[in-house]
């Protein structure tokens, strides 16, 4: 017999557990016996593999071939030096890649999925991979199912099994035994790893984990997903390719000229290749990865976990942030302030006496605790803050909640969902099956036929409804969140959505959820940074508007609307409409998608928050989907590009600031690399045209490009962040990093460095060609190291603190300085690196010219600004 054909008790016995779940000891044994809940991942690359991959680059291969040819032709020294330089470059590349990988992996750990497991009768939250066979796992809407298993207890659960069956419509689950042998899709009492709960709740017994699960069997298919390149990386790859072609043409010309002048073919070829290596910025894409990876580490410390590297870039250009209200802009700590029964309003001051005024009060509070899933375990409040607030309220009247719930047992339920905005339970009260429904006032009002007052249950009149609406309006205007409570008696214990009608109104409960202290400042910062903050909430329009006004989102000239207001608009009309709306209330997930799309169609980059299972499509649609780490469902986290560990709006704004800084730093690194390469090209072209001896030996160019250059580039990528980035408008979504001004700067700064280099060359040339080459090489190398400081800013910073604030840059400079001086001064290295001994004056001249380069470029920046 198969698992789904067995009866619950039988299967619990078979897996050696009980309704209270495993003890820790049993869990350990189960892990030993059945293995752990992990899908075997494709083997990670070893360090050696990563190291070898560094040699896969087209130019490096040509270089190796050239070195081999040189060795054959007797120039063993050159080939050894090339070998050493390439190897050191590969080591550097491997270390960087490993570091980036490590930081990305630690992020993955932070974002690992969680399961609610019953162990020893207690509910514990465990990383999904620690779940073992025989565990009892609780599921609710928005949870990913962490293993395969048999449902023990089911409350209207619906599951999306599309990952397994391809069927995107949710299937209803049951907890009864299936008699016949049936295919997977019909195993109604089973759940499967990789599917997720779209509705309702259930508990299930884990029967298979890891590679034994249905998904595990097809896991090899899933393993093939590779990390995609970010738009910036693609943009740079594309640019790199075009640039390479241009450079190769230049190299071919230089090669031709050398041949024409009668140089040996091998020498001319080696030089042309070295020039290509020096000029083609093949490290760009990997530097971007490294800087992005380090950026994500900083963001994780600041409560934003980036799940997709693209998000960092996206964040840098975000121009609209659509945020939930409850918990993101507000504290999600609710306190009941008022309630309404028997056509009267009672406020907190009266309640503070700890005394109930009306006899119906008791009933209202009792029902609010019964139609409620929140609990308190050892002082820790668990559950929806709205429901926690109701329990806390009941406690001020000394109600024992556990006892109350035991007395009036729950026999059925329809869980809350944010589309319906209602929740119902059926409890046994005075041997009657009492259905209690609580939810949004506007939704419930249409479903009322009766009202209970002191006079008893009577038909509800339109005057009653008006009074209720007025009370609702008054509470909402104070920014309170209002719930209505109603009930009716049922004939049987089962309950369906159709039963949520023909109800008896009991009362309203209004609670306060104050804005987070930092929300106001974060909104101000957003607006200053040219970013439009928008509130999108499931709550009531007036409540939402009151809060939005308080924190500065709803401003003069903008309006609050209900989600239904956009139903009548077509996509074109919506595009103009969204401009004026700052608050959307009572929205459904479909509205969210339309709002994101409308803003995107207007050329904006949109960040959007979401927490529910239905928010996943909107999160995917947004350029930066943001999920809530604390209150968000696993499904929303999975769909999001970023997860907030503190659910805080201010964290999104901080992440945008980080995104902008990371982008800026990448730009600095790119400018550094390209302008330095440009300098080498200018110098070589000049020498070629003027028929001078070539200013650099191949090994010089390799030394600079593969060794002393990459560290300052990374250091610039780690340049200290500044909040000045939030004073600018967001960059346009499709704006290339390589704007006209940026390219002009590169040509210009490269030109200045080349001038210094050729000046040194001319001084050396007074002595001989070898001295000229040595001086040109040393000046180019040092000038580029110094140039790192120029690349820190578009402004002149020579006399500001900014020149000293990057310790990595100083470190890179120090190391580069030692290396080049080592080459120049250690006698044994002279012939290896094709340099000659210099006099003190020549050496000082080199230092001086490198510094002059700093002053000139700073002066140009100063004049330009
Ligand atoms: P946001 O979308 O900003 O997070 P929200 O939390 O108010 O806002 P929902 O959780 O979708 O959005 O709630 C929508 C409405 O449903 C609320 O305004 C409230 O009237 C009602 N509601 C919320 N929680 C419950 C609950 N536990 N039981 C019954 N009704 C609820």
Coordinates of C-alpha atoms in Angstrom, one line a residue, residues 149-696:
X149 CA 4.4 14.1 2.9
X150 CA 0.9 13.0 3.9
X151 CA -1.6 15.6 5.1
X152 CA -2.8 14.9 8.7
X153 CA -5.1 17.9 9.2
X154 CA -6.5 20.1 6.5
X155 CA -8.3 23.5 6.7
X156 CA -9.3 24.3 3.1
X157 CA -5.7 24.2 1.9
X158 CA -5.1 24.8 -1.8
X159 CA -1.7 24.2 -3.3
X160 CA 0.0 25.2 -6.5
X161 CA 1.9 22.2 -7.8
X162 CA 2.9 23.7 -11.2
X163 CA 6.6 23.0 -10.5
X164 CA 5.7 19.3 -10.6
X165 CA 2.7 19.0 -12.8
X166 CA 2.8 22.1 -14.9
X167 CA -0.8 22.8 -13.9
X168 CA -0.9 26.4 -12.7
X169 CA -4.4 26.2 -11.2
X170 CA -4.2 25.5 -7.4
X171 CA -5.5 22.1 -6.3
X172 CA -7.6 21.6 -3.3
X173 CA -6.2 19.2 -0.7
X174 CA -8.0 16.8 1.7
X175 CA -6.9 14.8 4.7
X176 CA -9.0 11.7 4.0
X177 CA -7.4 8.4 2.9
X178 CA -7.3 7.8 -0.9
X179 CA -8.4 4.2 -1.6
X180 CA -7.2 3.5 -5.1
X181 CA -3.8 3.9 -6.7
X182 CA -3.9 7.3 -8.5
X183 CA -1.4 9.5 -10.3
X184 CA 0.4 12.3 -8.5
X185 CA -2.1 15.0 -9.4
X186 CA -4.9 13.1 -7.8
X187 CA -3.1 12.3 -4.5
X188 CA -5.3 14.8 -2.7
X189 CA -3.9 14.0 0.8
X190 CA -0.3 14.3 -0.2
X191 CA 1.9 17.4 -0.6
X192 CA 5.1 17.7 -2.6
X193 CA 8.3 19.6 -2.2
X194 CA 8.6 22.7 -4.4
X195 CA 4.9 23.4 -4.6
X196 CA 3.4 26.2 -2.5
X197 CA 0.3 26.9 -0.5
X198 CA -2.0 29.5 -2.1
X199 CA -4.8 29.3 0.4
X200 CA -5.8 27.8 3.7
X201 CA -3.8 25.8 6.2
X202 CA -2.7 22.2 7.0
X203 CA -0.3 20.0 8.8
X204 CA 1.5 17.1 7.2
X205 CA 3.8 14.3 8.1
X206 CA 7.1 14.3 6.2
X207 CA 7.5 11.0 4.4
X208 CA 10.3 11.7 2.0
X209 CA 13.1 14.3 2.0
X210 CA 15.9 15.5 -0.3
X211 CA 16.7 13.5 -3.4
X212 CA 14.0 11.0 -2.5
X213 CA 11.2 13.5 -3.1
X214 CA 9.4 13.9 -6.4
X215 CA 11.3 17.0 -7.1
X216 CA 14.5 15.3 -6.0
X217 CA 14.0 12.8 -8.7
X218 CA 14.0 15.5 -11.4
X219 CA 16.5 17.7 -9.5
X220 CA 19.1 17.4 -12.2
X221 CA 16.9 19.6 -14.4
X222 CA 16.9 22.3 -11.8
X223 CA 20.6 22.3 -11.2
X224 CA 21.3 23.8 -14.6
X225 CA 20.3 27.3 -13.7
X226 CA 23.3 29.6 -14.0
X227 CA 23.8 33.0 -12.6
X228 CA 22.7 35.5 -15.2
X229 CA 24.8 38.6 -16.1
X230 CA 23.5 41.9 -14.9
X231 CA 22.4 44.6 -17.5
X232 CA 25.5 46.5 -16.7
X233 CA 27.8 43.5 -17.2
X234 CA 26.1 42.9 -20.6
X235 CA 26.4 46.5 -21.5
X236 CA 30.1 46.4 -20.7
X237 CA 30.7 43.1 -22.4
X238 CA 29.1 44.6 -25.5
X239 CA 31.2 47.8 -25.2
X240 CA 34.3 45.6 -24.5
X241 CA 33.7 43.7 -27.7
X242 CA 33.4 46.8 -29.9
X243 CA 36.5 48.4 -28.2
X244 CA 38.5 45.2 -28.7
X245 CA 37.9 45.3 -32.4
X246 CA 39.0 48.9 -32.5
X247 CA 42.1 48.1 -30.5
X248 CA 42.9 45.1 -32.6
X249 CA 42.9 47.3 -35.6
X250 CA 45.3 49.7 -33.9
X251 CA 47.5 46.8 -32.9
X252 CA 47.5 45.6 -36.5
X253 CA 48.6 49.0 -37.7
X254 CA 51.3 49.2 -35.0
X255 CA 52.5 45.7 -36.0
X256 CA 52.5 46.8 -39.7
X257 CA 54.6 49.9 -38.9
X258 CA 57.1 47.8 -36.8
X259 CA 57.5 45.4 -39.7
X260 CA 57.9 48.2 -42.1
X261 CA 60.7 49.5 -39.9
X262 CA 62.4 46.2 -40.2
X263 CA 61.9 44.8 -36.7
X264 CA 61.9 41.0 -36.1
X265 CA 58.5 39.5 -36.8
X266 CA 58.3 37.9 -33.3
X267 CA 59.2 41.1 -31.5
X268 CA 56.7 43.1 -33.5
X269 CA 54.1 40.4 -32.9
X270 CA 54.8 40.1 -29.2
X271 CA 54.6 43.9 -28.9
X272 CA 51.3 44.1 -30.8
X273 CA 49.8 41.3 -28.5
X274 CA 51.0 43.0 -25.4
X275 CA 49.5 46.3 -26.5
X276 CA 46.2 44.5 -27.1
X277 CA 46.3 43.0 -23.6
X278 CA 47.2 46.4 -22.2
X279 CA 44.5 48.2 -24.0
X280 CA 41.5 45.8 -24.0
X281 CA 39.8 46.0 -20.6
X282 CA 38.9 42.3 -20.3
X283 CA 38.7 42.6 -16.5
X284 CA 35.7 45.0 -16.6
X285 CA 33.0 42.4 -16.2
X286 CA 34.7 40.6 -13.4
X287 CA 35.4 43.8 -11.5
X288 CA 31.7 44.7 -11.7
X289 CA 30.9 41.3 -10.2
X290 CA 33.3 41.8 -7.4
X291 CA 32.1 45.3 -6.6
X292 CA 28.5 44.2 -6.7
X293 CA 29.2 41.3 -4.5
X294 CA 31.0 43.5 -1.9
X295 CA 28.1 46.0 -2.2
X296 CA 25.6 43.3 -1.3
X297 CA 27.6 42.5 1.9
X298 CA 27.3 46.0 3.1
X299 CA 23.6 46.0 2.3
X300 CA 23.0 42.8 4.2
X301 CA 24.5 44.4 7.3
X302 CA 22.0 47.2 6.8
X303 CA 19.1 44.7 6.7
X304 CA 18.7 44.4 2.9
X305 CA 19.5 40.9 1.6
X306 CA 20.0 41.0 -2.2
X307 CA 18.9 37.8 -3.8
X308 CA 19.7 38.8 -7.4
X309 CA 22.8 40.7 -8.3
X310 CA 20.8 42.7 -10.8
X311 CA 18.9 44.3 -8.0
X312 CA 21.9 46.3 -6.8
X313 CA 22.1 47.9 -10.2
X314 CA 18.4 48.3 -10.4
X315 CA 18.3 50.0 -7.0
X316 CA 20.7 52.6 -8.2
X317 CA 18.3 53.8 -10.8
X318 CA 15.0 53.3 -8.9
X319 CA 12.7 56.3 -9.6
X320 CA 9.4 55.0 -8.0
X321 CA 9.0 53.0 -4.7
X322 CA 5.6 51.4 -4.2
X323 CA 5.4 50.4 -0.6
X324 CA 2.9 48.5 1.6
X325 CA 1.7 50.4 4.5
X326 CA 1.2 48.0 7.3
X327 CA 4.5 47.0 8.9
X328 CA 6.7 48.7 6.3
X329 CA 5.7 52.3 6.8
X330 CA 4.0 51.6 10.1
X331 CA 5.3 49.8 13.1
X332 CA 2.9 46.8 12.9
X333 CA 2.4 47.1 16.6
X334 CA -1.3 47.6 17.0
X335 CA -3.3 48.7 20.0
X336 CA -7.1 48.8 20.2
X337 CA -8.2 52.4 20.7
X338 CA -11.9 52.4 20.2
X339 CA -14.8 50.0 19.8
X340 CA -18.4 50.3 18.7
X341 CA -21.3 48.2 19.9
X342 CA -25.0 48.9 20.4
X343 CA -24.7 52.0 18.2
X344 CA -22.2 53.6 20.7
X345 CA -18.5 54.4 20.5
X346 CA -16.3 53.7 23.4
X347 CA -12.8 55.1 23.5
X348 CA -9.6 54.0 25.1
X349 CA -10.0 56.3 28.1
X350 CA -13.2 54.4 29.1
X351 CA -11.6 51.1 28.4
X352 CA -8.6 52.0 30.5
X353 CA -10.8 51.6 33.5
X354 CA -10.6 47.9 32.8
X355 CA -14.3 47.7 33.0
X356 CA -16.8 46.8 30.3
X357 CA -19.7 49.2 29.9
X358 CA -22.2 47.3 27.8
X359 CA -23.2 43.7 28.1
X360 CA -22.5 43.3 24.4
X361 CA -18.9 44.2 24.9
X362 CA -18.1 40.9 26.4
X363 CA -19.5 39.2 23.4
X364 CA -17.5 41.4 21.0
X365 CA -14.3 40.7 22.8
X366 CA -15.0 37.0 23.1
X367 CA -15.7 36.7 19.4
X368 CA -12.6 38.7 18.5
X369 CA -10.5 36.2 20.4
X370 CA -12.2 33.1 19.0
X371 CA -12.1 34.2 15.3
X372 CA -8.3 34.7 15.8
X373 CA -5.2 32.6 15.3
X374 CA -2.6 34.6 17.2
X375 CA -1.0 33.0 20.3
X376 CA 1.4 33.9 23.0
X377 CA 4.1 31.4 23.8
X378 CA 6.2 32.2 26.9
X379 CA 5.6 35.9 26.4
X380 CA 6.3 35.9 22.7
X381 CA 3.4 37.0 20.6
X382 CA 2.9 34.9 17.5
X383 CA 0.6 35.7 14.6
X384 CA -0.9 38.6 12.7
X385 CA -0.4 41.8 14.7
X386 CA -4.0 42.7 14.1
X387 CA -5.1 39.6 15.9
X388 CA -2.4 40.0 18.6
X389 CA -3.9 43.4 19.3
X390 CA -7.3 41.8 19.8
X391 CA -5.9 39.3 22.2
X392 CA -4.0 41.9 24.2
X393 CA -7.2 43.9 24.3
X394 CA -9.1 40.9 25.8
X395 CA -6.3 40.4 28.3
X396 CA -6.8 43.9 29.7
X397 CA -10.2 42.6 30.8
X398 CA -8.5 39.6 32.4
X399 CA -9.7 37.1 29.9
X400 CA -7.8 33.8 29.9
X401 CA -7.4 33.2 26.2
X402 CA -6.3 29.6 26.2
X403 CA -9.1 28.6 28.5
X404 CA -11.7 30.5 26.5
X405 CA -10.6 28.8 23.3
X406 CA -10.7 25.4 25.0
X407 CA -14.2 26.1 26.2
X408 CA -15.6 27.2 22.8
X409 CA -13.8 24.8 20.6
X410 CA -13.3 25.6 16.9
X411 CA -14.8 23.0 14.6
X412 CA -14.2 24.7 11.2
X413 CA -12.7 27.8 9.6
X414 CA -12.2 29.8 6.5
X415 CA -8.8 31.4 6.8
X416 CA -8.2 35.1 6.2
X417 CA -7.0 36.2 2.8
X418 CA -6.3 39.7 1.6
X419 CA -8.4 39.4 -1.5
X420 CA -11.6 38.6 0.4
X421 CA -10.5 40.6 3.5
X422 CA -12.5 38.4 5.8
X423 CA -11.9 35.5 8.1
X424 CA -14.5 33.1 9.6
X425 CA -14.5 30.4 12.2
X426 CA -17.1 28.0 13.5
X427 CA -17.1 27.6 17.3
X428 CA -19.3 25.5 19.6
X429 CA -21.0 28.1 21.8
X430 CA -23.9 26.9 24.1
X431 CA -24.0 23.8 22.0
X432 CA -24.7 25.8 18.9
X433 CA -22.4 26.0 15.8
X434 CA -21.6 29.7 15.8
X435 CA -20.0 31.1 12.7
X436 CA -18.0 34.2 13.6
X437 CA -16.8 36.5 10.8
X438 CA -14.4 39.4 11.1
X439 CA -13.0 41.6 8.4
X440 CA -13.0 44.9 6.5
X441 CA -16.0 47.0 7.4
X442 CA -16.9 47.9 3.8
X443 CA -16.8 44.3 2.8
X444 CA -18.8 43.0 5.7
X445 CA -21.4 45.7 5.6
X446 CA -22.9 44.3 2.3
X447 CA -23.3 40.9 4.0
X448 CA -25.3 42.0 7.0
X449 CA -29.0 41.4 7.4
X450 CA -29.3 41.8 11.1
X451 CA -27.8 43.8 14.0
X452 CA -27.6 42.9 17.6
X453 CA -28.3 45.7 20.1
X454 CA -29.4 45.7 23.7
X455 CA -32.9 45.0 22.4
X456 CA -31.7 41.8 20.8
X457 CA -31.2 40.7 17.2
X458 CA -33.3 42.8 14.8
X459 CA -33.3 43.5 11.1
X460 CA -30.6 46.0 10.2
X461 CA -31.8 49.3 8.8
X462 CA -30.1 51.7 6.4
X463 CA -29.9 54.1 9.3
X464 CA -28.0 51.5 11.3
X465 CA -25.6 51.0 8.4
X466 CA -25.1 54.7 8.0
X467 CA -24.2 55.0 11.7
X468 CA -21.7 52.1 11.3
X469 CA -20.2 53.8 8.3
X470 CA -19.9 57.1 10.1
X471 CA -18.1 55.5 13.0
X472 CA -15.9 53.7 10.5
X473 CA -15.1 57.0 8.8
X474 CA -14.3 58.8 12.0
X475 CA -11.9 56.1 13.2
X476 CA -10.3 56.0 9.8
X477 CA -9.8 59.7 9.7
X478 CA -7.7 59.3 12.8
X479 CA -5.6 56.8 11.0
X480 CA -7.1 53.8 12.8
X481 CA -7.5 50.4 11.3
X482 CA -11.0 49.1 11.7
X483 CA -12.4 45.6 11.8
X484 CA -16.1 44.6 11.9
X485 CA -17.3 41.5 13.7
X486 CA -20.5 39.6 12.8
X487 CA -21.9 36.2 13.4
X488 CA -24.7 33.7 12.7
X489 CA -25.7 30.2 13.7
X490 CA -25.1 27.3 11.3
X491 CA -26.9 24.0 11.0
X492 CA -23.9 21.9 10.3
X493 CA -20.2 22.1 11.2
X494 CA -18.8 22.5 7.7
X495 CA -18.5 26.0 6.4
X496 CA -18.0 27.4 2.9
X497 CA -17.5 30.9 1.3
X498 CA -21.3 31.0 0.7
X499 CA -22.0 31.0 4.4
X500 CA -20.3 34.4 4.8
X501 CA -23.7 36.1 4.1
X502 CA -26.9 36.9 6.0
X503 CA -24.9 37.9 9.1
X504 CA -25.7 39.6 12.4
X505 CA -23.6 42.7 13.0
X506 CA -22.1 42.8 16.5
X507 CA -19.6 45.7 16.5
X508 CA -16.4 47.4 15.3
X509 CA -12.9 47.4 16.8
X510 CA -10.5 50.2 15.8
X511 CA -6.8 50.0 16.4
X512 CA -3.8 52.3 16.0
X513 CA -0.7 51.3 14.1
X514 CA 1.6 54.3 14.4
X515 CA 4.1 55.1 11.6
X516 CA 7.6 54.0 12.1
X517 CA 9.7 56.8 13.5
X518 CA 12.1 56.7 10.6
X519 CA 9.4 56.6 7.8
X520 CA 9.0 60.4 7.6
X521 CA 12.7 61.0 7.2
X522 CA 13.0 58.2 4.6
X523 CA 10.1 59.6 2.6
X524 CA 11.7 63.1 2.7
X525 CA 15.0 61.6 1.5
X526 CA 13.2 59.8 -1.3
X527 CA 11.6 62.9 -2.6
X528 CA 14.9 64.8 -2.4
X529 CA 16.5 62.1 -4.4
X530 CA 13.9 62.5 -7.1
X531 CA 12.2 59.2 -6.2
X532 CA 8.4 59.1 -6.0
X533 CA 7.1 57.2 -2.9
X534 CA 3.7 55.6 -3.3
X535 CA 1.7 53.7 -0.7
X536 CA -0.2 50.6 -1.8
X537 CA -2.2 49.0 0.9
X538 CA -5.0 46.6 1.5
X539 CA -6.3 48.8 4.2
X540 CA -9.1 51.4 4.1
X541 CA -8.6 54.5 2.0
X542 CA -9.2 57.1 4.7
X543 CA -7.0 55.2 7.2
X544 CA -4.2 54.9 4.5
X545 CA -4.6 58.6 3.5
X546 CA -4.3 59.7 7.2
X547 CA -1.1 57.8 7.7
X548 CA 0.3 58.8 4.2
X549 CA -0.3 62.5 5.0
X550 CA 1.4 62.2 8.3
X551 CA 4.6 60.7 6.8
X552 CA 4.6 63.0 3.8
X553 CA 3.7 60.6 1.0
X554 CA 0.3 62.2 0.3
X555 CA 1.2 65.7 -0.6
X556 CA -0.6 68.7 -2.1
X557 CA -1.8 68.0 -5.6
X558 CA -1.8 64.2 -5.2
X559 CA -4.7 62.0 -4.3
X560 CA -5.7 58.7 -2.5
X561 CA -7.8 56.3 -4.5
X562 CA -9.2 52.8 -4.1
X563 CA -7.8 50.1 -6.2
X564 CA -11.1 49.6 -7.9
X565 CA -10.8 53.2 -9.3
X566 CA -8.2 51.9 -11.8
X567 CA -10.4 49.0 -13.0
X568 CA -12.3 51.2 -15.4
X569 CA -9.1 52.7 -16.9
X570 CA -7.3 51.1 -19.9
X571 CA -3.5 50.9 -19.8
X572 CA -3.0 54.2 -21.7
X573 CA -5.4 56.1 -19.4
X574 CA -3.7 54.5 -16.4
X575 CA -0.3 55.8 -17.5
X576 CA -1.5 59.4 -17.1
X577 CA -3.6 58.6 -14.0
X578 CA -0.8 57.1 -11.9
X579 CA 1.1 60.4 -11.9
X580 CA -1.4 62.1 -9.5
X581 CA -2.0 59.1 -7.2
X582 CA 0.1 58.7 -4.1
X583 CA -2.1 56.3 -2.2
X584 CA -3.9 53.2 -3.4
X585 CA -6.1 51.6 -0.9
X586 CA -8.0 48.3 -0.9
X587 CA -5.8 47.0 -3.7
X588 CA -5.7 43.5 -5.0
X589 CA -2.5 41.9 -6.3
X590 CA -3.7 42.5 -9.9
X591 CA -3.9 46.2 -9.3
X592 CA -0.3 46.1 -8.1
X593 CA 0.9 44.6 -11.4
X594 CA -1.0 47.2 -13.4
X595 CA 0.4 50.1 -11.3
X596 CA 4.0 48.8 -11.7
X597 CA 3.6 48.3 -15.4
X598 CA 2.1 51.8 -15.9
X599 CA 5.1 53.4 -14.2
X600 CA 7.5 51.2 -16.1
X601 CA 5.9 52.2 -19.4
X602 CA 6.6 55.8 -18.5
X603 CA 10.2 54.9 -18.4
X604 CA 10.6 54.5 -14.7
X605 CA 12.5 51.9 -12.7
X606 CA 10.1 50.6 -10.0
X607 CA 10.7 49.0 -6.6
X608 CA 7.7 47.3 -5.2
X609 CA 7.1 45.6 -1.8
X610 CA 5.0 42.6 -1.3
X611 CA 4.4 40.0 1.4
X612 CA 1.5 37.7 0.4
X613 CA 1.5 34.7 -1.8
X614 CA -0.5 36.6 -4.5
X615 CA 2.2 39.3 -4.6
X616 CA 4.7 37.1 -6.3
X617 CA 3.7 38.2 -9.9
X618 CA 4.0 41.9 -9.0
X619 CA 7.3 41.3 -7.3
X620 CA 8.6 39.6 -10.4
X621 CA 7.2 42.4 -12.6
X622 CA 8.9 45.1 -10.6
X623 CA 12.5 46.0 -11.5
X624 CA 13.3 45.5 -7.9
X625 CA 10.8 43.3 -6.0
X626 CA 11.2 43.7 -2.3
X627 CA 9.9 41.0 0.1
X628 CA 9.4 41.3 3.9
X629 CA 11.8 39.1 5.9
X630 CA 9.7 39.0 9.0
X631 CA 6.1 39.0 7.9
X632 CA 6.5 37.9 4.3
X633 CA 5.6 34.6 2.9
X634 CA 8.2 32.2 1.6
X635 CA 6.7 32.5 -1.9
X636 CA 7.1 36.3 -1.9
X637 CA 10.7 36.0 -0.7
X638 CA 11.4 33.6 -3.5
X639 CA 10.0 35.9 -6.1
X640 CA 11.7 39.0 -4.8
X641 CA 15.1 40.4 -5.8
X642 CA 15.7 41.7 -2.3
X643 CA 14.5 40.8 1.2
X644 CA 14.3 43.2 4.1
X645 CA 15.2 41.6 7.4
X646 CA 13.5 44.4 9.3
X647 CA 10.5 45.0 7.0
X648 CA 11.3 48.7 7.1
X649 CA 10.6 51.2 4.3
X650 CA 13.7 53.2 5.5
X651 CA 15.8 50.2 4.6
X652 CA 14.7 50.3 1.0
X653 CA 15.7 53.9 0.8
X654 CA 19.1 53.0 2.4
X655 CA 19.4 50.2 -0.2
X656 CA 18.8 52.7 -3.0
X657 CA 21.5 54.9 -1.6
X658 CA 23.8 51.9 -1.5
X659 CA 22.8 50.9 -5.0
X660 CA 23.6 54.4 -6.3
X661 CA 27.0 54.4 -4.5
X662 CA 27.9 51.0 -5.9
X663 CA 27.1 52.2 -9.4
X664 CA 29.2 55.3 -8.9
X665 CA 32.1 53.2 -7.6
X666 CA 31.9 50.8 -10.5
X667 CA 32.0 53.9 -12.8
X668 CA 35.2 55.1 -11.0
X669 CA 36.8 51.7 -11.5
X670 CA 35.9 51.6 -15.1
X671 CA 37.2 55.1 -15.7
X672 CA 40.4 54.2 -13.9
X673 CA 41.0 51.2 -16.1
X674 CA 40.0 52.7 -19.4
X675 CA 41.8 56.0 -19.0
X676 CA 45.0 54.2 -18.0
X677 CA 44.7 51.9 -21.0
X678 CA 44.1 54.9 -23.1
X679 CA 47.3 56.5 -21.9
X680 CA 49.3 53.5 -23.2
X681 CA 47.6 53.6 -26.5
X682 CA 48.2 57.4 -27.0
X683 CA 51.9 56.9 -26.1
X684 CA 52.4 53.9 -28.5
X685 CA 50.6 55.6 -31.3
X686 CA 52.6 58.8 -30.9
X687 CA 55.9 56.8 -30.9
X688 CA 54.8 54.9 -34.0
X689 CA 53.8 58.0 -35.9
X690 CA 57.0 59.9 -34.9
X691 CA 59.1 56.8 -35.9
X692 CA 60.6 56.7 -32.4
X693 CA 61.7 53.4 -30.8
X694 CA 58.7 51.7 -29.1
X695 CA 58.3 53.2 -25.6
X696 CA 57.5 50.0 -23.8

